[in-house]
């Protein structure tokens, strides 16, 4: 086969997590390897200037600059040049929803110093006139560890002179001061200068002039552009003169430093500190007030990530100037949009981005990928100008393919019996959403209820309804909303179609719950559904629409925090189902048909969507999930293991709060986590035999034990049952640490059979290879189904990672490069192929077999881009005794696709499923050929004639009359990709 010219479109992306330890230069050094692998585009994590030491880049402090920790503009140019030399490109992750609320963010600092008078006040989503009157036109900052009076009394709040500027400090926090309040600190310094240096001293005179200038500043709340411009001009002059004075006149600087140091000390200093704090454009308060009173919208409930008014055209223009310039310069070929559901108007944002970044794309699907979490049954809105989503729905549909329905049901029954839990996942998720709405997100709910209360007063004859009743109605309706959010906006102010059905369903379920009055639901329904005439009048429609838009901005975080970050850690029968966008209550039976239907939809509507297996946000990597999928095929063995392990490890549990700690639910989660994430290097080498008992390397075991302890602590805090991020329980967390330390202690493994650690290793051996066959099948489907595959860094080898930050561990790219070079050299020698394939099958633990499948499938995409980018999708069925163990599909193009490579081409993807029972010993390869005897794939009659080429083995495969013998296709490898027609 001859490779087509360089890609004119995105065909396969590779996600790189850039950070200080892996900057742009490191990415550039990988370009030749990724090109050899078959990737067409690097998919980079955010590269705009983020907080110092950021490990992910989502805490941007300056959208107008490249992150200096990642390199300089020249480094970006070098990366792009290296990509373009190989006809490759760059897809960039951008964050339109929020920025870091940090002292490193100078625009945020300007808002804190000048309040509504700052030109950047329009950037940030701040409610300037909510809550108590003392908070009006101020930002509430919940950072204090105690009540403010006690903090002042202990002298923890201080004023410091830094670089000629006065700042308020609180431990590691630092805040700007309103320049008009500088005189509160400078006046005592002036008195000292006059007394000690003399009133005629030039430094004394200049300090007095600076104080006079700053006293004349217009107020932060002054209206009118002239007053605000004068404030900015005069404050800028005053601060410039103060910096110069401090730099040139040390004796004045020392007296200012002395006056600043006395602020907050003693009765007089404490009183001055109170006056200073009361005069600022922000209000420092006890952190526990955040959930209920915070008056700026956050990313979920993270106080130091402040949301943006991205619906404002000026804010869009200013925040996107640099990335759009990169796009115009040809540096960037596509964008991944983080958390679009957080935006007030997602469609408006995407239309604006598409118009500016891809003006020539017309009505098509520009290469914009949205991190839209689609709930079961939900479809991406067809009017969004995007290529598709980031693939979580498809990930879950693919996962279900490898679950045995009966085994999954048995595991769930065992789980409920062991942990004494009888509620469904849906019920747990509902309560989790309610909890986060009434705790971490309660400030947003409170503001919603207040807006609704104003609408209630308008909606005669409904009359007034108490705010607390409206609050309950809002909470329960969001709880029962089965999706993250609806999409009602200024263009579509009245819900219709899908949005109308979703809201009516949620309102009906909330009413049935009965926690709020009928009158409260009548008001809420009138607002959401636009059925109350009084709310639709010209003078009130804006208030109603704004309420609905804010309602949508609260429902998304409620789903994310309640389901992904709470229920998924609280309800854990089978962790491979607890993935972003997943629903552990959805049926497993019929998974093959459901996956075919999803693929057909993608081929017809979203051919460029992302297909993922692992991402930076998945709770577990695909290879961890594959091991857990195997449990459904050996459910009885798993049940016996859990009972045995719980009995052996019971002495490690401690009494606390009237129960054994950790609890049974945490134990169940931990045992799955250990089986799923157990590193291959901690398994006995194959030559020792699969039943060998070997003591794991102590250092490697200690590293893994630390990873598990960190993960378990995070999982327990996310579950919020015994401990949480807000209120950690030291007793529970200490018990959890001791339990993990004890059960993974090397000394236990020395005791031989009948103890936990050897038994765990033996069981991991039992599931490890069957999971590898699942991994290969999943990989091949991901790489050949409709859509563009996105590989997570390092995932081309076996990759046993847990939720972040575990999944940001360094990747050994030198190992991967060396393995790929060796594979390519031997595979390209025809007389080496058979031996290479036998080696990989005999020892799949080294990962070469996964790398090989990945490489060959990606190469096939580049050989025939039209085949995989534009071709249709046809489900294939099997006949024979093993028909239920086969999943296959056909991709093919017509013969006249503008002469493009791949025109008139066809490809068959064939993978096995649910074959663990056929592998009597994990030492064996996948089912032998005779196991497949009599099983044939049914093919359309009009497929291309002639032998087909196996892209994975290089063999020529002959098709029978309208069928394919499964045994012949799976003779050398457990998965097959066959190419026919113009692709051969």
mmCIF file with all atom_site columns, C-alpha atoms in Angstrom, residues 280-425:
data_model
loop_
_atom_site.group_PDB
_atom_site.id
_atom_site.type_symbol
_atom_site.label_atom_id
_atom_site.label_alt_id
_atom_site.label_comp_id
_atom_site.label_asym_id
_atom_site.label_entity_id
_atom_site.label_seq_id
_atom_site.pdbx_PDB_ins_code
_atom_site.Cartn_x
_atom_site.Cartn_y
_atom_site.Cartn_z
_atom_site.occupancy
_atom_site.B_iso_or_equiv
_atom_site.pdbx_formal_charge
_atom_site.auth_seq_id
_atom_site.auth_comp_id
_atom_site.auth_asym_id
_atom_site.auth_atom_id
_atom_site.pdbx_PDB_model_num
ATOM 1   C CA . UNK A 1 280 ? -11.762 47.326  50.224 1.00 0.00 ? 280 UNK A CA 1
ATOM 2   C CA . UNK A 1 281 ? -13.516 46.168  47.078 1.00 0.00 ? 281 UNK A CA 1
ATOM 3   C CA . UNK A 1 282 ? -13.636 42.662  48.499 1.00 0.00 ? 282 UNK A CA 1
ATOM 4   C CA . UNK A 1 283 ? -14.688 41.154  51.800 1.00 0.00 ? 283 UNK A CA 1
ATOM 5   C CA . UNK A 1 284 ? -12.491 38.532  53.419 1.00 0.00 ? 284 UNK A CA 1
ATOM 6   C CA . UNK A 1 285 ? -14.630 36.025  55.320 1.00 0.00 ? 285 UNK A CA 1
ATOM 7   C CA . UNK A 1 286 ? -14.487 32.643  56.999 1.00 0.00 ? 286 UNK A CA 1
ATOM 8   C CA . UNK A 1 287 ? -14.201 29.958  54.303 1.00 0.00 ? 287 UNK A CA 1
ATOM 9   C CA . UNK A 1 288 ? -17.326 28.164  55.529 1.00 0.00 ? 288 UNK A CA 1
ATOM 10  C CA . UNK A 1 289 ? -19.437 31.043  54.240 1.00 0.00 ? 289 UNK A CA 1
ATOM 11  C CA . UNK A 1 290 ? -18.445 30.269  50.640 1.00 0.00 ? 290 UNK A CA 1
ATOM 12  C CA . UNK A 1 291 ? -21.068 27.658  49.844 1.00 0.00 ? 291 UNK A CA 1
ATOM 13  C CA . UNK A 1 292 ? -23.984 29.871  50.801 1.00 0.00 ? 292 UNK A CA 1
ATOM 14  C CA . UNK A 1 293 ? -22.799 33.426  50.203 1.00 0.00 ? 293 UNK A CA 1
ATOM 15  C CA . UNK A 1 294 ? -20.080 33.550  47.543 1.00 0.00 ? 294 UNK A CA 1
ATOM 16  C CA . UNK A 1 295 ? -21.117 36.089  44.904 1.00 0.00 ? 295 UNK A CA 1
ATOM 17  C CA . UNK A 1 296 ? -19.029 35.092  41.933 1.00 0.00 ? 296 UNK A CA 1
ATOM 18  C CA . UNK A 1 297 ? -19.711 32.055  39.790 1.00 0.00 ? 297 UNK A CA 1
ATOM 19  C CA . UNK A 1 298 ? -17.025 29.417  40.061 1.00 0.00 ? 298 UNK A CA 1
ATOM 20  C CA . UNK A 1 299 ? -15.962 26.339  38.170 1.00 0.00 ? 299 UNK A CA 1
ATOM 21  C CA . UNK A 1 300 ? -18.195 23.931  40.054 1.00 0.00 ? 300 UNK A CA 1
ATOM 22  C CA . UNK A 1 301 ? -17.415 24.674  43.722 1.00 0.00 ? 301 UNK A CA 1
ATOM 23  C CA . UNK A 1 302 ? -13.740 25.600  43.340 1.00 0.00 ? 302 UNK A CA 1
ATOM 24  C CA . UNK A 1 303 ? -13.275 29.027  44.949 1.00 0.00 ? 303 UNK A CA 1
ATOM 25  C CA . UNK A 1 304 ? -10.052 29.858  43.119 1.00 0.00 ? 304 UNK A CA 1
ATOM 26  C CA . UNK A 1 305 ? -11.504 29.348  39.637 1.00 0.00 ? 305 UNK A CA 1
ATOM 27  C CA . UNK A 1 306 ? -13.736 32.284  38.689 1.00 0.00 ? 306 UNK A CA 1
ATOM 28  C CA . UNK A 1 307 ? -16.160 32.066  35.770 1.00 0.00 ? 307 UNK A CA 1
ATOM 29  C CA . UNK A 1 308 ? -16.126 34.449  32.828 1.00 0.00 ? 308 UNK A CA 1
ATOM 30  C CA . UNK A 1 309 ? -18.816 36.461  31.036 1.00 0.00 ? 309 UNK A CA 1
ATOM 31  C CA . UNK A 1 310 ? -17.928 34.734  27.780 1.00 0.00 ? 310 UNK A CA 1
ATOM 32  C CA . UNK A 1 311 ? -21.272 35.740  26.255 1.00 0.00 ? 311 UNK A CA 1
ATOM 33  C CA . UNK A 1 312 ? -19.947 39.319  26.149 1.00 0.00 ? 312 UNK A CA 1
ATOM 34  C CA . UNK A 1 313 ? -18.445 39.896  22.652 1.00 0.00 ? 313 UNK A CA 1
ATOM 35  C CA . UNK A 1 314 ? -15.686 42.093  24.061 1.00 0.00 ? 314 UNK A CA 1
ATOM 36  C CA . UNK A 1 315 ? -14.686 39.452  26.596 1.00 0.00 ? 315 UNK A CA 1
ATOM 37  C CA . UNK A 1 316 ? -14.621 36.826  23.841 1.00 0.00 ? 316 UNK A CA 1
ATOM 38  C CA . UNK A 1 317 ? -12.463 39.043  21.645 1.00 0.00 ? 317 UNK A CA 1
ATOM 39  C CA . UNK A 1 318 ? -10.011 39.902  24.417 1.00 0.00 ? 318 UNK A CA 1
ATOM 40  C CA . UNK A 1 319 ? -9.675  36.378  25.801 1.00 0.00 ? 319 UNK A CA 1
ATOM 41  C CA . UNK A 1 320 ? -9.385  34.695  22.382 1.00 0.00 ? 320 UNK A CA 1
ATOM 42  C CA . UNK A 1 321 ? -7.109  37.153  20.604 1.00 0.00 ? 321 UNK A CA 1
ATOM 43  C CA . UNK A 1 322 ? -3.983  35.024  20.994 1.00 0.00 ? 322 UNK A CA 1
ATOM 44  C CA . UNK A 1 323 ? -5.449  31.617  20.129 1.00 0.00 ? 323 UNK A CA 1
ATOM 45  C CA . UNK A 1 324 ? -7.234  33.096  17.118 1.00 0.00 ? 324 UNK A CA 1
ATOM 46  C CA . UNK A 1 325 ? -3.971  34.681  16.010 1.00 0.00 ? 325 UNK A CA 1
ATOM 47  C CA . UNK A 1 326 ? -2.341  31.248  16.287 1.00 0.00 ? 326 UNK A CA 1
ATOM 48  C CA . UNK A 1 327 ? -5.161  29.853  14.195 1.00 0.00 ? 327 UNK A CA 1
ATOM 49  C CA . UNK A 1 328 ? -4.759  32.558  11.508 1.00 0.00 ? 328 UNK A CA 1
ATOM 50  C CA . UNK A 1 329 ? -1.013  31.939  11.494 1.00 0.00 ? 329 UNK A CA 1
ATOM 51  C CA . UNK A 1 330 ? -1.605  28.257  10.808 1.00 0.00 ? 330 UNK A CA 1
ATOM 52  C CA . UNK A 1 331 ? -0.271  27.103  14.184 1.00 0.00 ? 331 UNK A CA 1
ATOM 53  C CA . UNK A 1 332 ? -3.553  25.525  15.303 1.00 0.00 ? 332 UNK A CA 1
ATOM 54  C CA . UNK A 1 333 ? -5.793  23.228  13.250 1.00 0.00 ? 333 UNK A CA 1
ATOM 55  C CA . UNK A 1 334 ? -8.585  22.605  15.731 1.00 0.00 ? 334 UNK A CA 1
ATOM 56  C CA . UNK A 1 335 ? -9.836  23.291  19.233 1.00 0.00 ? 335 UNK A CA 1
ATOM 57  C CA . UNK A 1 336 ? -11.090 21.219  22.130 1.00 0.00 ? 336 UNK A CA 1
ATOM 58  C CA . UNK A 1 337 ? -13.507 23.288  24.207 1.00 0.00 ? 337 UNK A CA 1
ATOM 59  C CA . UNK A 1 338 ? -13.429 22.597  27.916 1.00 0.00 ? 338 UNK A CA 1
ATOM 60  C CA . UNK A 1 339 ? -16.746 22.574  29.809 1.00 0.00 ? 339 UNK A CA 1
ATOM 61  C CA . UNK A 1 340 ? -19.027 24.375  27.323 1.00 0.00 ? 340 UNK A CA 1
ATOM 62  C CA . UNK A 1 341 ? -22.030 23.604  29.544 1.00 0.00 ? 341 UNK A CA 1
ATOM 63  C CA . UNK A 1 342 ? -20.725 26.162  32.021 1.00 0.00 ? 342 UNK A CA 1
ATOM 64  C CA . UNK A 1 343 ? -21.262 28.988  29.541 1.00 0.00 ? 343 UNK A CA 1
ATOM 65  C CA . UNK A 1 344 ? -24.389 31.124  29.626 1.00 0.00 ? 344 UNK A CA 1
ATOM 66  C CA . UNK A 1 345 ? -24.862 30.623  25.880 1.00 0.00 ? 345 UNK A CA 1
ATOM 67  C CA . UNK A 1 346 ? -22.906 27.620  24.542 1.00 0.00 ? 346 UNK A CA 1
ATOM 68  C CA . UNK A 1 347 ? -24.364 27.838  21.046 1.00 0.00 ? 347 UNK A CA 1
ATOM 69  C CA . UNK A 1 348 ? -23.605 31.556  20.771 1.00 0.00 ? 348 UNK A CA 1
ATOM 70  C CA . UNK A 1 349 ? -20.031 30.961  21.905 1.00 0.00 ? 349 UNK A CA 1
ATOM 71  C CA . UNK A 1 350 ? -19.479 28.124  19.438 1.00 0.00 ? 350 UNK A CA 1
ATOM 72  C CA . UNK A 1 351 ? -20.958 30.110  16.566 1.00 0.00 ? 351 UNK A CA 1
ATOM 73  C CA . UNK A 1 352 ? -18.681 33.040  17.372 1.00 0.00 ? 352 UNK A CA 1
ATOM 74  C CA . UNK A 1 353 ? -15.621 30.796  17.656 1.00 0.00 ? 353 UNK A CA 1
ATOM 75  C CA . UNK A 1 354 ? -16.405 28.997  14.407 1.00 0.00 ? 354 UNK A CA 1
ATOM 76  C CA . UNK A 1 355 ? -16.954 32.293  12.578 1.00 0.00 ? 355 UNK A CA 1
ATOM 77  C CA . UNK A 1 356 ? -13.633 33.730  13.769 1.00 0.00 ? 356 UNK A CA 1
ATOM 78  C CA . UNK A 1 357 ? -11.491 30.592  13.630 1.00 0.00 ? 357 UNK A CA 1
ATOM 79  C CA . UNK A 1 358 ? -12.945 28.786  10.618 1.00 0.00 ? 358 UNK A CA 1
ATOM 80  C CA . UNK A 1 359 ? -14.697 31.413  8.468  1.00 0.00 ? 359 UNK A CA 1
ATOM 81  C CA . UNK A 1 360 ? -14.390 29.300  5.315  1.00 0.00 ? 360 UNK A CA 1
ATOM 82  C CA . UNK A 1 361 ? -15.953 26.179  6.763  1.00 0.00 ? 361 UNK A CA 1
ATOM 83  C CA . UNK A 1 362 ? -19.484 27.148  5.804  1.00 0.00 ? 362 UNK A CA 1
ATOM 84  C CA . UNK A 1 363 ? -22.305 24.953  7.088  1.00 0.00 ? 363 UNK A CA 1
ATOM 85  C CA . UNK A 1 364 ? -20.038 21.962  7.716  1.00 0.00 ? 364 UNK A CA 1
ATOM 86  C CA . UNK A 1 365 ? -18.550 20.734  10.949 1.00 0.00 ? 365 UNK A CA 1
ATOM 87  C CA . UNK A 1 366 ? -15.390 22.725  11.749 1.00 0.00 ? 366 UNK A CA 1
ATOM 88  C CA . UNK A 1 367 ? -12.723 20.926  13.793 1.00 0.00 ? 367 UNK A CA 1
ATOM 89  C CA . UNK A 1 368 ? -14.065 22.012  17.156 1.00 0.00 ? 368 UNK A CA 1
ATOM 90  C CA . UNK A 1 369 ? -14.554 19.295  19.769 1.00 0.00 ? 369 UNK A CA 1
ATOM 91  C CA . UNK A 1 370 ? -16.729 20.020  22.781 1.00 0.00 ? 370 UNK A CA 1
ATOM 92  C CA . UNK A 1 371 ? -16.369 18.409  26.176 1.00 0.00 ? 371 UNK A CA 1
ATOM 93  C CA . UNK A 1 372 ? -20.100 17.845  26.243 1.00 0.00 ? 372 UNK A CA 1
ATOM 94  C CA . UNK A 1 373 ? -21.137 15.028  28.587 1.00 0.00 ? 373 UNK A CA 1
ATOM 95  C CA . UNK A 1 374 ? -24.086 13.317  26.928 1.00 0.00 ? 374 UNK A CA 1
ATOM 96  C CA . UNK A 1 375 ? -26.375 11.452  29.284 1.00 0.00 ? 375 UNK A CA 1
ATOM 97  C CA . UNK A 1 376 ? -27.847 8.098   28.193 1.00 0.00 ? 376 UNK A CA 1
ATOM 98  C CA . UNK A 1 377 ? -30.319 8.722   25.395 1.00 0.00 ? 377 UNK A CA 1
ATOM 99  C CA . UNK A 1 378 ? -29.157 12.302  24.839 1.00 0.00 ? 378 UNK A CA 1
ATOM 100 C CA . UNK A 1 379 ? -27.807 13.422  21.453 1.00 0.00 ? 379 UNK A CA 1
ATOM 101 C CA . UNK A 1 380 ? -25.517 16.315  20.636 1.00 0.00 ? 380 UNK A CA 1
ATOM 102 C CA . UNK A 1 381 ? -27.511 19.277  19.339 1.00 0.00 ? 381 UNK A CA 1
ATOM 103 C CA . UNK A 1 382 ? -27.372 19.200  15.561 1.00 0.00 ? 382 UNK A CA 1
ATOM 104 C CA . UNK A 1 383 ? -27.183 23.005  15.276 1.00 0.00 ? 383 UNK A CA 1
ATOM 105 C CA . UNK A 1 384 ? -23.861 23.207  17.094 1.00 0.00 ? 384 UNK A CA 1
ATOM 106 C CA . UNK A 1 385 ? -21.061 24.138  14.636 1.00 0.00 ? 385 UNK A CA 1
ATOM 107 C CA . UNK A 1 386 ? -18.658 21.464  15.857 1.00 0.00 ? 386 UNK A CA 1
ATOM 108 C CA . UNK A 1 387 ? -17.091 18.218  14.679 1.00 0.00 ? 387 UNK A CA 1
ATOM 109 C CA . UNK A 1 388 ? -18.480 16.385  17.680 1.00 0.00 ? 388 UNK A CA 1
ATOM 110 C CA . UNK A 1 389 ? -17.851 15.707  21.346 1.00 0.00 ? 389 UNK A CA 1
ATOM 111 C CA . UNK A 1 390 ? -14.792 14.473  23.206 1.00 0.00 ? 390 UNK A CA 1
ATOM 112 C CA . UNK A 1 391 ? -16.259 10.975  23.190 1.00 0.00 ? 391 UNK A CA 1
ATOM 113 C CA . UNK A 1 392 ? -17.459 9.996   26.658 1.00 0.00 ? 392 UNK A CA 1
ATOM 114 C CA . UNK A 1 393 ? -20.826 8.642   25.511 1.00 0.00 ? 393 UNK A CA 1
ATOM 115 C CA . UNK A 1 394 ? -19.119 6.427   22.947 1.00 0.00 ? 394 UNK A CA 1
ATOM 116 C CA . UNK A 1 395 ? -16.615 5.298   25.573 1.00 0.00 ? 395 UNK A CA 1
ATOM 117 C CA . UNK A 1 396 ? -19.423 3.958   27.764 1.00 0.00 ? 396 UNK A CA 1
ATOM 118 C CA . UNK A 1 397 ? -21.258 2.307   24.879 1.00 0.00 ? 397 UNK A CA 1
ATOM 119 C CA . UNK A 1 398 ? -18.045 0.547   23.918 1.00 0.00 ? 398 UNK A CA 1
ATOM 120 C CA . UNK A 1 399 ? -17.397 -0.497  27.527 1.00 0.00 ? 399 UNK A CA 1
ATOM 121 C CA . UNK A 1 400 ? -20.765 -2.251  27.749 1.00 0.00 ? 400 UNK A CA 1
ATOM 122 C CA . UNK A 1 401 ? -19.811 -4.473  24.801 1.00 0.00 ? 401 UNK A CA 1
ATOM 123 C CA . UNK A 1 402 ? -17.377 -6.369  27.033 1.00 0.00 ? 402 UNK A CA 1
ATOM 124 C CA . UNK A 1 403 ? -19.690 -6.915  29.989 1.00 0.00 ? 403 UNK A CA 1
ATOM 125 C CA . UNK A 1 404 ? -21.475 -10.195 30.568 1.00 0.00 ? 404 UNK A CA 1
ATOM 126 C CA . UNK A 1 405 ? -25.045 -9.224  31.475 1.00 0.00 ? 405 UNK A CA 1
ATOM 127 C CA . UNK A 1 406 ? -25.666 -12.133 33.852 1.00 0.00 ? 406 UNK A CA 1
ATOM 128 C CA . UNK A 1 407 ? -22.305 -11.710 35.533 1.00 0.00 ? 407 UNK A CA 1
ATOM 129 C CA . UNK A 1 408 ? -22.800 -7.964  35.956 1.00 0.00 ? 408 UNK A CA 1
ATOM 130 C CA . UNK A 1 409 ? -26.184 -8.604  37.577 1.00 0.00 ? 409 UNK A CA 1
ATOM 131 C CA . UNK A 1 410 ? -24.662 -11.174 39.930 1.00 0.00 ? 410 UNK A CA 1
ATOM 132 C CA . UNK A 1 411 ? -21.880 -8.791  40.944 1.00 0.00 ? 411 UNK A CA 1
ATOM 133 C CA . UNK A 1 412 ? -24.453 -6.129  41.711 1.00 0.00 ? 412 UNK A CA 1
ATOM 134 C CA . UNK A 1 413 ? -26.456 -8.560  43.854 1.00 0.00 ? 413 UNK A CA 1
ATOM 135 C CA . UNK A 1 414 ? -23.306 -9.592  45.729 1.00 0.00 ? 414 UNK A CA 1
ATOM 136 C CA . UNK A 1 415 ? -22.357 -5.962  46.240 1.00 0.00 ? 415 UNK A CA 1
ATOM 137 C CA . UNK A 1 416 ? -25.720 -5.050  47.718 1.00 0.00 ? 416 UNK A CA 1
ATOM 138 C CA . UNK A 1 417 ? -25.575 -8.029  50.045 1.00 0.00 ? 417 UNK A CA 1
ATOM 139 C CA . UNK A 1 418 ? -22.037 -7.279  51.237 1.00 0.00 ? 418 UNK A CA 1
ATOM 140 C CA . UNK A 1 419 ? -22.423 -3.538  51.748 1.00 0.00 ? 419 UNK A CA 1
ATOM 141 C CA . UNK A 1 420 ? -26.110 -3.749  52.756 1.00 0.00 ? 420 UNK A CA 1
ATOM 142 C CA . UNK A 1 421 ? -27.132 -1.226  50.119 1.00 0.00 ? 421 UNK A CA 1
ATOM 143 C CA . UNK A 1 422 ? -30.462 -1.627  48.378 1.00 0.00 ? 422 UNK A CA 1
ATOM 144 C CA . UNK A 1 423 ? -30.891 1.721   46.610 1.00 0.00 ? 423 UNK A CA 1
ATOM 145 C CA . UNK A 1 424 ? -30.272 1.914   42.881 1.00 0.00 ? 424 UNK A CA 1
ATOM 146 C CA . UNK A 1 425 ? -27.538 4.037   41.392 1.00 0.00 ? 425 UNK A CA 1
#
